[in-house]
Short mmCIF file of C-alpha atoms and ligand atoms in Angstrom, two decimals:
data_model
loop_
_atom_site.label_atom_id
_atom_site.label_comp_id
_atom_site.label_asym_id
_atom_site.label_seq_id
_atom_site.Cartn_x
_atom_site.Cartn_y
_atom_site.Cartn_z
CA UNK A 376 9.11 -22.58 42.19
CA UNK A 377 10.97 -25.68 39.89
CA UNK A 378 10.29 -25.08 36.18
CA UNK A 379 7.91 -28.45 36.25
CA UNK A 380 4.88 -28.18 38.53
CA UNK A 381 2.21 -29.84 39.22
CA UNK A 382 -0.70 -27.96 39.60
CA UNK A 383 -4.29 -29.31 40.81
CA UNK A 384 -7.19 -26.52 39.41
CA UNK A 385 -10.47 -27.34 41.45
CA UNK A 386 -13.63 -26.19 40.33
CA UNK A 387 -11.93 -26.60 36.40
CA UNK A 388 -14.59 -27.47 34.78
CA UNK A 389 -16.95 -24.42 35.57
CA UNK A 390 -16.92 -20.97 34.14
CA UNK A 391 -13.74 -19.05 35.55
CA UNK A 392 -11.35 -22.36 36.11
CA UNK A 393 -11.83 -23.24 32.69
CA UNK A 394 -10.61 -20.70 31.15
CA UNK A 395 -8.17 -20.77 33.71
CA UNK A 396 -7.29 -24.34 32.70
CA UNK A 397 -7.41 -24.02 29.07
CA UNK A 398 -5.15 -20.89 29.81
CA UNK A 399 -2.47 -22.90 32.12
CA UNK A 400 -2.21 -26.59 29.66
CA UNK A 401 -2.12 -24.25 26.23
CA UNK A 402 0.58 -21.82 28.17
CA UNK A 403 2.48 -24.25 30.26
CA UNK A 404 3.46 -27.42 28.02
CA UNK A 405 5.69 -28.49 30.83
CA UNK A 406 3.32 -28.16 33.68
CA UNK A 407 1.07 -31.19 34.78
CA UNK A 408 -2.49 -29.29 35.17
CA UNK A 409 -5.01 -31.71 36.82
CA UNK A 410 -8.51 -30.16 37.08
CA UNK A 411 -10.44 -31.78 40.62
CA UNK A 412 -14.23 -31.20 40.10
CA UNK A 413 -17.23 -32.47 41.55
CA UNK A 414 -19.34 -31.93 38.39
CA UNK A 415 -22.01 -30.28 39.61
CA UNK A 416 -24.86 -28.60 37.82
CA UNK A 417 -22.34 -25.85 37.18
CA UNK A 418 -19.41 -27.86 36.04
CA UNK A 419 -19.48 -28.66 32.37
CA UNK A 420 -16.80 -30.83 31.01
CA UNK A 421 -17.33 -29.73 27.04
CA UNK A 422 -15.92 -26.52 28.42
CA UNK A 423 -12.84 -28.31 28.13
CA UNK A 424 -13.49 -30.00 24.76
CA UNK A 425 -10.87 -28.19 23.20
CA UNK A 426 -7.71 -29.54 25.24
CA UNK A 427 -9.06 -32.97 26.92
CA UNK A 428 -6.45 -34.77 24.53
CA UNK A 429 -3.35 -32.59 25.79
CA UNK A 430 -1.11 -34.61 27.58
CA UNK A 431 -0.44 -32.48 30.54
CA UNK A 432 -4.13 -32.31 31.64
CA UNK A 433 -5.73 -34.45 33.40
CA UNK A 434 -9.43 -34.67 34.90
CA UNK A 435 -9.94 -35.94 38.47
CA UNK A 436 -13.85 -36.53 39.74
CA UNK A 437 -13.91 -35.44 42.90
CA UNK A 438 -16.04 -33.99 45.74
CA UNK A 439 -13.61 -31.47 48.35
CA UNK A 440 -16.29 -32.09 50.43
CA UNK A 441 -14.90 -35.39 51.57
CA UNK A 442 -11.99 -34.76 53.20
CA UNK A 443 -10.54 -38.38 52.95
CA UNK A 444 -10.49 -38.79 49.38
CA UNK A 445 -8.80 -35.79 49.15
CA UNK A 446 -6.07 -35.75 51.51
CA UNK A 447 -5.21 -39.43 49.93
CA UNK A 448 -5.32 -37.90 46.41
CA UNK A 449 -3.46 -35.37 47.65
CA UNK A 450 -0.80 -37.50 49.61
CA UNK A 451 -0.67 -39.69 46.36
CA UNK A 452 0.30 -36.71 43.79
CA UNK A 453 2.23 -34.35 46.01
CA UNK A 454 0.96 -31.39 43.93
CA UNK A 455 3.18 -27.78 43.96
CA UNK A 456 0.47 -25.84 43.87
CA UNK A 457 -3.45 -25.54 44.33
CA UNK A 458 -5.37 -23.02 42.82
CA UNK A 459 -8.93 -23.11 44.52
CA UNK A 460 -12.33 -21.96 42.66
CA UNK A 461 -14.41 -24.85 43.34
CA UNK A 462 -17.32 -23.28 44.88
CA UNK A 463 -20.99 -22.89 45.18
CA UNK A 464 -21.33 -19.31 43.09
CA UNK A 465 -24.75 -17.93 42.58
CA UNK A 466 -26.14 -15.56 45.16
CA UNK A 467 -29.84 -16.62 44.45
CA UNK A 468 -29.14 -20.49 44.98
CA UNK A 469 -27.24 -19.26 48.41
CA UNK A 470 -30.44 -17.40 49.35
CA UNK A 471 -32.65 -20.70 49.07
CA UNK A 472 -29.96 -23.42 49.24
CA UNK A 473 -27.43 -21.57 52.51
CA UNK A 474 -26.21 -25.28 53.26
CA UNK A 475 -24.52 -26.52 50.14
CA UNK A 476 -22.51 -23.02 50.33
CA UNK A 477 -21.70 -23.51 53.50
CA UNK A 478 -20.60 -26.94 53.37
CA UNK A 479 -18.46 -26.72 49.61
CA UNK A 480 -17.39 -23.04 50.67
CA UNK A 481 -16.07 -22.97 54.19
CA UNK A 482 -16.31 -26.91 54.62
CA UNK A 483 -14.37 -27.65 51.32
CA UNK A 484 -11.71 -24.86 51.78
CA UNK A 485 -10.71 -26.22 55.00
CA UNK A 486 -10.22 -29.86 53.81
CA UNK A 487 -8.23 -28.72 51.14
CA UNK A 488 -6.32 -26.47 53.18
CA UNK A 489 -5.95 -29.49 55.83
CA UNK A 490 -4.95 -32.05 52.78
CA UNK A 491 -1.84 -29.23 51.62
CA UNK A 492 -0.73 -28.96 54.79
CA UNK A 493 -0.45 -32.82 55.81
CA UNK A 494 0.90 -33.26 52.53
CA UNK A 495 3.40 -30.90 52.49
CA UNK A 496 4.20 -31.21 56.06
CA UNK A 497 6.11 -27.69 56.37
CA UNK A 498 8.10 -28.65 53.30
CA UNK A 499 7.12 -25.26 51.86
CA UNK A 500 9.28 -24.48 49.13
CA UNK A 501 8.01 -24.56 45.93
CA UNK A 502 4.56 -24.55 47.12
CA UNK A 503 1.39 -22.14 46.89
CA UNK A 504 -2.09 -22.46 47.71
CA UNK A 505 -4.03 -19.98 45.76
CA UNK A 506 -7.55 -19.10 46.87
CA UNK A 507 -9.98 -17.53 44.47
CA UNK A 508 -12.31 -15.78 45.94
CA UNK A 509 -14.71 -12.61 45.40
CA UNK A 510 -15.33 -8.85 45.83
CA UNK A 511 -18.75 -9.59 47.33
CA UNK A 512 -16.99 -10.32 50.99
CA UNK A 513 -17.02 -6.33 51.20
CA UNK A 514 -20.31 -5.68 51.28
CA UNK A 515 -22.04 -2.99 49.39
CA UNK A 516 -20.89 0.74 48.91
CA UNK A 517 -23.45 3.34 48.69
CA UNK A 518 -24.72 4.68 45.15
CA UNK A 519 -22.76 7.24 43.29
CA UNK A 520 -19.98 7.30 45.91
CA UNK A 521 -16.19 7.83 44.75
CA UNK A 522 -15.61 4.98 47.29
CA UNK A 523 -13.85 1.59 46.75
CA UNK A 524 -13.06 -1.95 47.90
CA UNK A 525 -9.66 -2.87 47.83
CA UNK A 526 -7.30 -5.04 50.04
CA UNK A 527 -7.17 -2.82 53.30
CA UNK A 528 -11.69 -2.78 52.37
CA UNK A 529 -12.92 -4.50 55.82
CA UNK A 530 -14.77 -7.48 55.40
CA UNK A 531 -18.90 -6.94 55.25
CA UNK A 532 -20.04 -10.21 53.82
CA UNK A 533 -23.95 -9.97 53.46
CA UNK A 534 -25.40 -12.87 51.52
CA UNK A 535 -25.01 -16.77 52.72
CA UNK A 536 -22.54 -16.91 49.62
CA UNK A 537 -20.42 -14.40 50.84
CA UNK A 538 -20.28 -15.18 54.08
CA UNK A 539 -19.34 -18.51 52.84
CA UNK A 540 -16.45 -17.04 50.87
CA UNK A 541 -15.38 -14.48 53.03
CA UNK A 542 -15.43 -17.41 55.80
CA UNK A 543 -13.11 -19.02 53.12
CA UNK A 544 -11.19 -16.41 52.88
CA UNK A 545 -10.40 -16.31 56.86
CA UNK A 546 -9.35 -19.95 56.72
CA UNK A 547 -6.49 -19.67 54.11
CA UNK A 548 -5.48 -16.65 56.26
CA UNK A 549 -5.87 -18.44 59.04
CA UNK A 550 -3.63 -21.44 57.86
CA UNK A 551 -1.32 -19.08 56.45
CA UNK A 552 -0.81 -17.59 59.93
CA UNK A 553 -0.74 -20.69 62.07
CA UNK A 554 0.85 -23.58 60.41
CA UNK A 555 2.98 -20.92 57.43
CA UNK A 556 0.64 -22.18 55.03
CA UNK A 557 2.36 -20.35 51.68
CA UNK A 558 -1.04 -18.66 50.25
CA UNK A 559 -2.35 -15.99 48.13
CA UNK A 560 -5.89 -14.57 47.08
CA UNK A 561 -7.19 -12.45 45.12
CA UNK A 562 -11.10 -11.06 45.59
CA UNK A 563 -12.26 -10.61 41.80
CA UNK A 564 -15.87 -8.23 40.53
CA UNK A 565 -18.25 -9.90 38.21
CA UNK A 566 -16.70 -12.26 35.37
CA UNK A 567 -18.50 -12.20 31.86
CA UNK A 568 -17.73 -14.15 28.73
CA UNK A 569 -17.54 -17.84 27.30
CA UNK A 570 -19.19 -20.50 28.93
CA UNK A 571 -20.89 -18.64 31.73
CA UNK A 572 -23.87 -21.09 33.35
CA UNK A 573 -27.16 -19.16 32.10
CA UNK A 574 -28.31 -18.33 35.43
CA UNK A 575 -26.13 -15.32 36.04
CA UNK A 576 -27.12 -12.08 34.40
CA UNK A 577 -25.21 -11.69 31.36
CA UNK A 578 -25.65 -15.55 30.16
CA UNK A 579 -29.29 -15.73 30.76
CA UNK A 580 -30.40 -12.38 29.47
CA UNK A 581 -28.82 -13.48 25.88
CA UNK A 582 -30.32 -16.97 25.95
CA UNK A 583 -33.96 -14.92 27.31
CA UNK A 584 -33.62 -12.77 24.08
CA UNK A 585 -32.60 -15.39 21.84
CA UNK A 586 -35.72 -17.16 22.86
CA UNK A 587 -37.77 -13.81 23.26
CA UNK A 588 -38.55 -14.67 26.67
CA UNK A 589 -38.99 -12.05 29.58
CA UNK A 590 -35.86 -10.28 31.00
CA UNK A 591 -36.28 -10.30 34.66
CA UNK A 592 -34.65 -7.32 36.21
CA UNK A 593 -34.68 -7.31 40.29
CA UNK A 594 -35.90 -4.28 42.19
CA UNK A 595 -35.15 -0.97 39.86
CA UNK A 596 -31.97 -1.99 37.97
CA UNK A 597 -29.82 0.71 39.53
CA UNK A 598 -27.60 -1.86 41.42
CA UNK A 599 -23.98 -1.33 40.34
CA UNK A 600 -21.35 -4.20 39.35
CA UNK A 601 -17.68 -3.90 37.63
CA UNK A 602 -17.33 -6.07 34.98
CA UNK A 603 -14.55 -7.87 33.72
CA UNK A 604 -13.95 -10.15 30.84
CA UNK A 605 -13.17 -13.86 32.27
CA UNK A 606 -10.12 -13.81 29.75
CA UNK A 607 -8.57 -11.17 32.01
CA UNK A 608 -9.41 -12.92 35.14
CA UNK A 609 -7.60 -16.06 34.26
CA UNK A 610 -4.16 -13.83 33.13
CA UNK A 611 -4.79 -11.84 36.69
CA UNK A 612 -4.94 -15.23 38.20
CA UNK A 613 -1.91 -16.74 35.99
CA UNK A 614 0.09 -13.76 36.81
CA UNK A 615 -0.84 -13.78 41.03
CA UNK A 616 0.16 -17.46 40.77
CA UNK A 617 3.52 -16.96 39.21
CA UNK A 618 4.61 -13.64 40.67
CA UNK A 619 2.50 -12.77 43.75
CA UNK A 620 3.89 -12.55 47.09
CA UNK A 621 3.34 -15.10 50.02
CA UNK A 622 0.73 -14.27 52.48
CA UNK A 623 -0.91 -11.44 50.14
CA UNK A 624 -4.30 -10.66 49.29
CA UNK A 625 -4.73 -8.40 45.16
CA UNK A 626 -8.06 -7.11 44.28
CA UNK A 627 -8.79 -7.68 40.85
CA UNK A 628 -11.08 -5.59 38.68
CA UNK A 629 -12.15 -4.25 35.37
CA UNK A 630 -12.49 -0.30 36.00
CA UNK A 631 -16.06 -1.14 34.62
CA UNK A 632 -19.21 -0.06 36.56
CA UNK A 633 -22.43 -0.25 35.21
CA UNK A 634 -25.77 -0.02 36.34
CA UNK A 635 -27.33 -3.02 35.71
CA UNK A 636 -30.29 -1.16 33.81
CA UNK A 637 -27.87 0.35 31.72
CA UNK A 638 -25.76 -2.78 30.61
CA UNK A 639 -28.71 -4.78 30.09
CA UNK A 640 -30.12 -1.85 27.49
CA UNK A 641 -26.69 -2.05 25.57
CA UNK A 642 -26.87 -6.10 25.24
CA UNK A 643 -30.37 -5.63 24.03
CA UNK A 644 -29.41 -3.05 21.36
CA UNK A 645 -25.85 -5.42 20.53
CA UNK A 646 -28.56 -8.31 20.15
CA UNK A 647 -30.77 -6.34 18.03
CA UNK A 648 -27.93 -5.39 15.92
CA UNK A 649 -26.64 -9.32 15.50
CA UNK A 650 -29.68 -11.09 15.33
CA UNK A 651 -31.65 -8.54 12.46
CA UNK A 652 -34.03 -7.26 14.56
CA UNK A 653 -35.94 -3.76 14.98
CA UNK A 654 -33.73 -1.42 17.34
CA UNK A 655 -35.52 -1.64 20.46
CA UNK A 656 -37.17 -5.03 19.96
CA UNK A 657 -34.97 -6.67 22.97
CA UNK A 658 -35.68 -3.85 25.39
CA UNK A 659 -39.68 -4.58 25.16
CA UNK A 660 -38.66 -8.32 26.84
CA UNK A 661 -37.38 -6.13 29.91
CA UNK A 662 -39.59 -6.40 33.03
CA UNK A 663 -39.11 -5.45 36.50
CA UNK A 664 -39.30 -8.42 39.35
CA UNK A 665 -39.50 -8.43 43.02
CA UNK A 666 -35.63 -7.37 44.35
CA UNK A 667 -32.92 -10.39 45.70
CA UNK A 668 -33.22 -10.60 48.91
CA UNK A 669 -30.48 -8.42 50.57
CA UNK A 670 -29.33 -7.02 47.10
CA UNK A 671 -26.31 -5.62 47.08
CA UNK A 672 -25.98 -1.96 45.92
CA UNK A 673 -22.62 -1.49 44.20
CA UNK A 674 -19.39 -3.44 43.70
CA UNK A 675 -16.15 -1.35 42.62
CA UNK A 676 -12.62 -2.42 42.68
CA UNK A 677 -9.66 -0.14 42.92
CA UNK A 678 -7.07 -2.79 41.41
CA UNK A 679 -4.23 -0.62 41.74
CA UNK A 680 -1.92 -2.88 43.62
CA UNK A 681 -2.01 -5.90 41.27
CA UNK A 682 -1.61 -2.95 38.48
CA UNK A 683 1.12 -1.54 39.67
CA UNK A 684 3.09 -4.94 41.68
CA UNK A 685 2.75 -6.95 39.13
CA UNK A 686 1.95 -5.37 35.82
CA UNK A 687 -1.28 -6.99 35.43
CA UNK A 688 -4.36 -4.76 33.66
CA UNK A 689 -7.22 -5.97 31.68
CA UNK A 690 -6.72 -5.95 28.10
CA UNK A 691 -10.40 -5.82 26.47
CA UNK A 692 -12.75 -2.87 26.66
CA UNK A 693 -16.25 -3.43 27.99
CA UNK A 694 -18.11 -2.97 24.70
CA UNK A 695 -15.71 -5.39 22.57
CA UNK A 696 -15.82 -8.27 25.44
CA UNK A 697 -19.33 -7.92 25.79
CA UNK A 698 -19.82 -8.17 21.37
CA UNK A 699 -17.38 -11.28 21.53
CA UNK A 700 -19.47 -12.62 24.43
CA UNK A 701 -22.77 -12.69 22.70
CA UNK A 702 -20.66 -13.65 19.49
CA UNK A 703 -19.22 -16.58 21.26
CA UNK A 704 -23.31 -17.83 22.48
CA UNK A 705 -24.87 -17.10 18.86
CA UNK A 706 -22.20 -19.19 17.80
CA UNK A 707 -22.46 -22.48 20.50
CA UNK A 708 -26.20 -22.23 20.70
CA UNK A 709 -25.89 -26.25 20.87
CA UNK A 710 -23.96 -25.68 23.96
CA UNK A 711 -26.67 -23.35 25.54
CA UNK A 712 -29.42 -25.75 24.44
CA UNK A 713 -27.30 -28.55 26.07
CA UNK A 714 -27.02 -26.59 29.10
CA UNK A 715 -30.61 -25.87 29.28
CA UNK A 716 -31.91 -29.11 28.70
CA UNK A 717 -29.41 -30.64 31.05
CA UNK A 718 -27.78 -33.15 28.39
CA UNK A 719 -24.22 -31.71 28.60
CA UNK A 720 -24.32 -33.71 32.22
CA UNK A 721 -23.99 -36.67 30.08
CA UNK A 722 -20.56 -35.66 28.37
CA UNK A 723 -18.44 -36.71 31.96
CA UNK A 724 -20.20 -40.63 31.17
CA UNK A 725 -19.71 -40.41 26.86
CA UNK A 726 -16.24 -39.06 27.37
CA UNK A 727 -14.26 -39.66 30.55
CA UNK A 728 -16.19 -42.49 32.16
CA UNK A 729 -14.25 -45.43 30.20
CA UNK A 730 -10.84 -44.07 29.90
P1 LIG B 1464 -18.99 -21.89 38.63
O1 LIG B 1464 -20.22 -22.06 39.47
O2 LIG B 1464 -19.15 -21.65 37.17
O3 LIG B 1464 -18.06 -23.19 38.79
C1 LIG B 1464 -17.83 -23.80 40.03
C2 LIG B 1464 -17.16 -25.14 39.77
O4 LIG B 1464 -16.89 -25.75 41.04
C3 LIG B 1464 -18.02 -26.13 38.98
O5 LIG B 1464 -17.25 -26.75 37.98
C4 LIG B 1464 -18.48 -27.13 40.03
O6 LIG B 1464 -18.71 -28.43 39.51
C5 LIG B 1464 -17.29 -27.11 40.99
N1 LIG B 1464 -17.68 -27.55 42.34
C6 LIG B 1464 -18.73 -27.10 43.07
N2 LIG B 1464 -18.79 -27.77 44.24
C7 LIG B 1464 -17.74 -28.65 44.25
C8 LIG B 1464 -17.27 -29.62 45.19
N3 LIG B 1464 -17.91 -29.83 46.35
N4 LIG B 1464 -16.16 -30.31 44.88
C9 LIG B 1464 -15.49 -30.11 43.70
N5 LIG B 1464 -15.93 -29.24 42.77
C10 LIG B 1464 -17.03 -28.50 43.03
O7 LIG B 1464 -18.16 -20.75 39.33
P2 LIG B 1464 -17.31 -19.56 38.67
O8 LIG B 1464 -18.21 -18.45 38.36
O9 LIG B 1464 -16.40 -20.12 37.64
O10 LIG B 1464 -16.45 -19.12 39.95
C11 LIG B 1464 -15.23 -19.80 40.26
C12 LIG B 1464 -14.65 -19.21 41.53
O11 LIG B 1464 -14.41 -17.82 41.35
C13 LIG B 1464 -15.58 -19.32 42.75
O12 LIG B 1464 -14.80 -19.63 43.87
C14 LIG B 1464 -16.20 -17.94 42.87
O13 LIG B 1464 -16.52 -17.66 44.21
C15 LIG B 1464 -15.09 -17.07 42.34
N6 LIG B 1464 -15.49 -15.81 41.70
C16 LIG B 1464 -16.44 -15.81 40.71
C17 LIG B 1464 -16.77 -14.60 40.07
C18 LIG B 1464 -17.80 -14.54 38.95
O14 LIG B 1464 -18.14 -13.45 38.52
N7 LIG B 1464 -18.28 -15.67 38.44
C19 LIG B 1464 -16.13 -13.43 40.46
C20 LIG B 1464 -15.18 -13.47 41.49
C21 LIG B 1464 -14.85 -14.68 42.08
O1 LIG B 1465 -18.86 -9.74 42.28
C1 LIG B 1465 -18.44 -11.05 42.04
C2 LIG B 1465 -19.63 -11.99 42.04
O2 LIG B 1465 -20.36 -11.72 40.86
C3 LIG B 1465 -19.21 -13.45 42.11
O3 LIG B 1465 -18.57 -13.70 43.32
C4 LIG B 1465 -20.43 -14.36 41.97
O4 LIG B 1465 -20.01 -15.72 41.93
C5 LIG B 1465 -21.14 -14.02 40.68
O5 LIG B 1465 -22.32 -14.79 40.57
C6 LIG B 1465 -21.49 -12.52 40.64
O6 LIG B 1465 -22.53 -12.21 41.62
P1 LIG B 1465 -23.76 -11.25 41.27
O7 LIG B 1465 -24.85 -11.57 42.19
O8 LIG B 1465 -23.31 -9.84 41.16
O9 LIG B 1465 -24.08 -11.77 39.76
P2 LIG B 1465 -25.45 -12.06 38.99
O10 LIG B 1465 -25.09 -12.33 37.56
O11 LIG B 1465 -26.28 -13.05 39.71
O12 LIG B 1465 -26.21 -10.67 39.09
C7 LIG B 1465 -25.63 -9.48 38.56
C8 LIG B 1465 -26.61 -8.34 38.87
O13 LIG B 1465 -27.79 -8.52 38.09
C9 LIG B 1465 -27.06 -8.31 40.32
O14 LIG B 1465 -27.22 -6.95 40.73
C10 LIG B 1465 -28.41 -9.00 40.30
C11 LIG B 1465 -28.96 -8.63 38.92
N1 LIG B 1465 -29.83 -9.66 38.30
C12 LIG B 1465 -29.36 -10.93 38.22
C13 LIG B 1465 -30.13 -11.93 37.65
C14 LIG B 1465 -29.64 -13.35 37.57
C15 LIG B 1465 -31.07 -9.30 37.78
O15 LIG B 1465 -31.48 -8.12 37.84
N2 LIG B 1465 -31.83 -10.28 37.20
C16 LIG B 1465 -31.42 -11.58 37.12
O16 LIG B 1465 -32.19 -12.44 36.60
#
């Protein structure tokens, strides 16, 4: 690829894309990063507070759902590159709500796909679709197993999400195989950090004990997740972008499995520690709830490949991204109380609207 790109981000202004984003403009002065995003409940412009000034970012409102809009946008700004998280992300909304997934998963990956290739039409060079996508199109691997997932792992999708995804995943392939589509993805384990939407574990357990509210743990907490810090996914994905091969697929992970019983007592004793509290005060909020639906068991990565191709690893330790996340909330707690109450949907209309 040219030293100048121009790179459209979808999904930018949720939790992973953007600190991908901020990543990318604060890296890449000579890159044009435009961030496509729907704005949904999950997409939160003041994520992006920091660098909405810089001038080689740029914030498009847009649905990939509508495939016209698209392929004119993208016909309009001949991009160099895509890199694809918009997406519907929480399991529990897929369980109650398998439609939208379906429809901005599979539905929205295909008209992006579709809008690359007509405007690229076979004019390759230069150009990369990147498709971020998830660890959960596996499946589940048993309890205390020395077992895996990484990029030979069959595909075992078991939620409406992941079958979305994995669905996803089938169509860049697909694309790749049939029209030389130039693509990449990686499948990534569960993100923590800054700006996570406080319905996913980590997020909402901090804002539950910061408000001394119940901590609602599903079945018996002994389901299994590797966690990495979102810092390191954006570098993973910054480093697949620039120096990952065409038609490949890296697993990405953090080495990092914890039973979710077991992180959740270690938050409550960091939380203890930071906000003053007796030891043990947090764990007392902990109570058991009827399981998720089709739970998952355990998630682990073997990231070897992307570790040894490309020289990527993750560079902060469980316990110090985990103090820095709950750092990060007790410091912002006008963000999570604008996230809660549903305000920070205003921001697009105070800051954007009118420019
Ligand atoms: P998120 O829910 O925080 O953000 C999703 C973003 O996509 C939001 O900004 C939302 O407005 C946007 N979006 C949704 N539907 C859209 C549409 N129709 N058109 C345009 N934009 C739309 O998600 P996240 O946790 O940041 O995940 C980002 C990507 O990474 C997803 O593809 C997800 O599957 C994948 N992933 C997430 C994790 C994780 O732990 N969070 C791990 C591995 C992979
Ligand atoms: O593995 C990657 C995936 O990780 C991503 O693809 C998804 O987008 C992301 O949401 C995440 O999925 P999980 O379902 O693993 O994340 P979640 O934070 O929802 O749940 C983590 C674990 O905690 C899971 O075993 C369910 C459990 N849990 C979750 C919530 C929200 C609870 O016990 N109580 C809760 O209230």
């Amino acid at each position: 690829m040219s030293d100048r790109k121009k790179i459209i981000v979808t999904g930018g202004a949720g939790f992973i894309g953007s600190h991908l984003v901020r990543l990318m403009v604060n890296k890449y002065p000579h890159y044009e990063i435009i961030n496509l995003d729907k704005l949904t409940y999950a997409g939160n412009l003041a994520n992006l507070q920091d660098i909405e000034s810089s001038t080689n970012y740029r914030f498009v409102k847009k649905d990939i759902v509508d495939f016209e809009d698209i392929k004119s946008f993208f016909l309009e700004e001949q991009p160099d590159g895509i890199i694809h998280l918009a997406a519907e992300s929480h399991v529990d909304r897929s369980i109650t709500d398998p439609l939208s997934f379906i429809n901005t998963n599979l539905v929205g990956t295909a008209n992006l796909l579709l809008a690359a290739r007509d405007c690229w039409k076979e004019d390759y060079k230069g150009k990369l679709f990147y498709h971020v996508s998830t660890d959960e199109v596996f499946g589940s691997l048993d309890l205390g197993e020395e077992t895996f997932f990484d990029e030979q792992t069959a595909y075992d999708p078991k939620s409406p999400y992941s079958a979305s995804k994995a669905g996803s995943d089938h169509l860049v392939r697909a694309f790749h195989h049939t029209y030389g589509l130039p693509i990449v993805i990686s499948n990534c384990s569960n993100n923590y950090g800054a700006y996570q939407f406080p319905e996913k574990l980590i997020p909402l357990f901090i804002n539950n004990i910061l408000q001394e509210k119940p901590l609602p743990v599903y079945g018996e907490g002994i389901n299994v997740r590797d966690w990495l810090y979102v810092e390191d996914h954006a570098s993973a994905i910054d480093t697949i972008f620039h120096k990952g091969t065409n038609g490949k697929t890296y697993a990405i992970g953090g080495h990092n499995e914890w039973r979710n019983i077991d992180l959740i007592k270690l938050l409550c004793e960091l939380m203890d520690e930071k906000l003053e509290r007796a030891p043990k005060s947090s764990e007392q909020l902990i109570t058991y709830v009827t399981d998720r639906a089709g739970h998952d068991m355990r998630y682990a990565i073997d990231a070897s490949f992307i570790e040894k191709e490309l020289r990527w690893k993750p560079s902060i330790q469980f316990r110090e991204g985990l103090s820095k996340t709950i750092d990060w909330y007790l410091s912002n707690k006008e963000w999570l109380a604008s996230v809660t109450s549903g305000a920070y949907m205003k921001y697009y209309e105070d800051h954007y609207a009118n420019r």
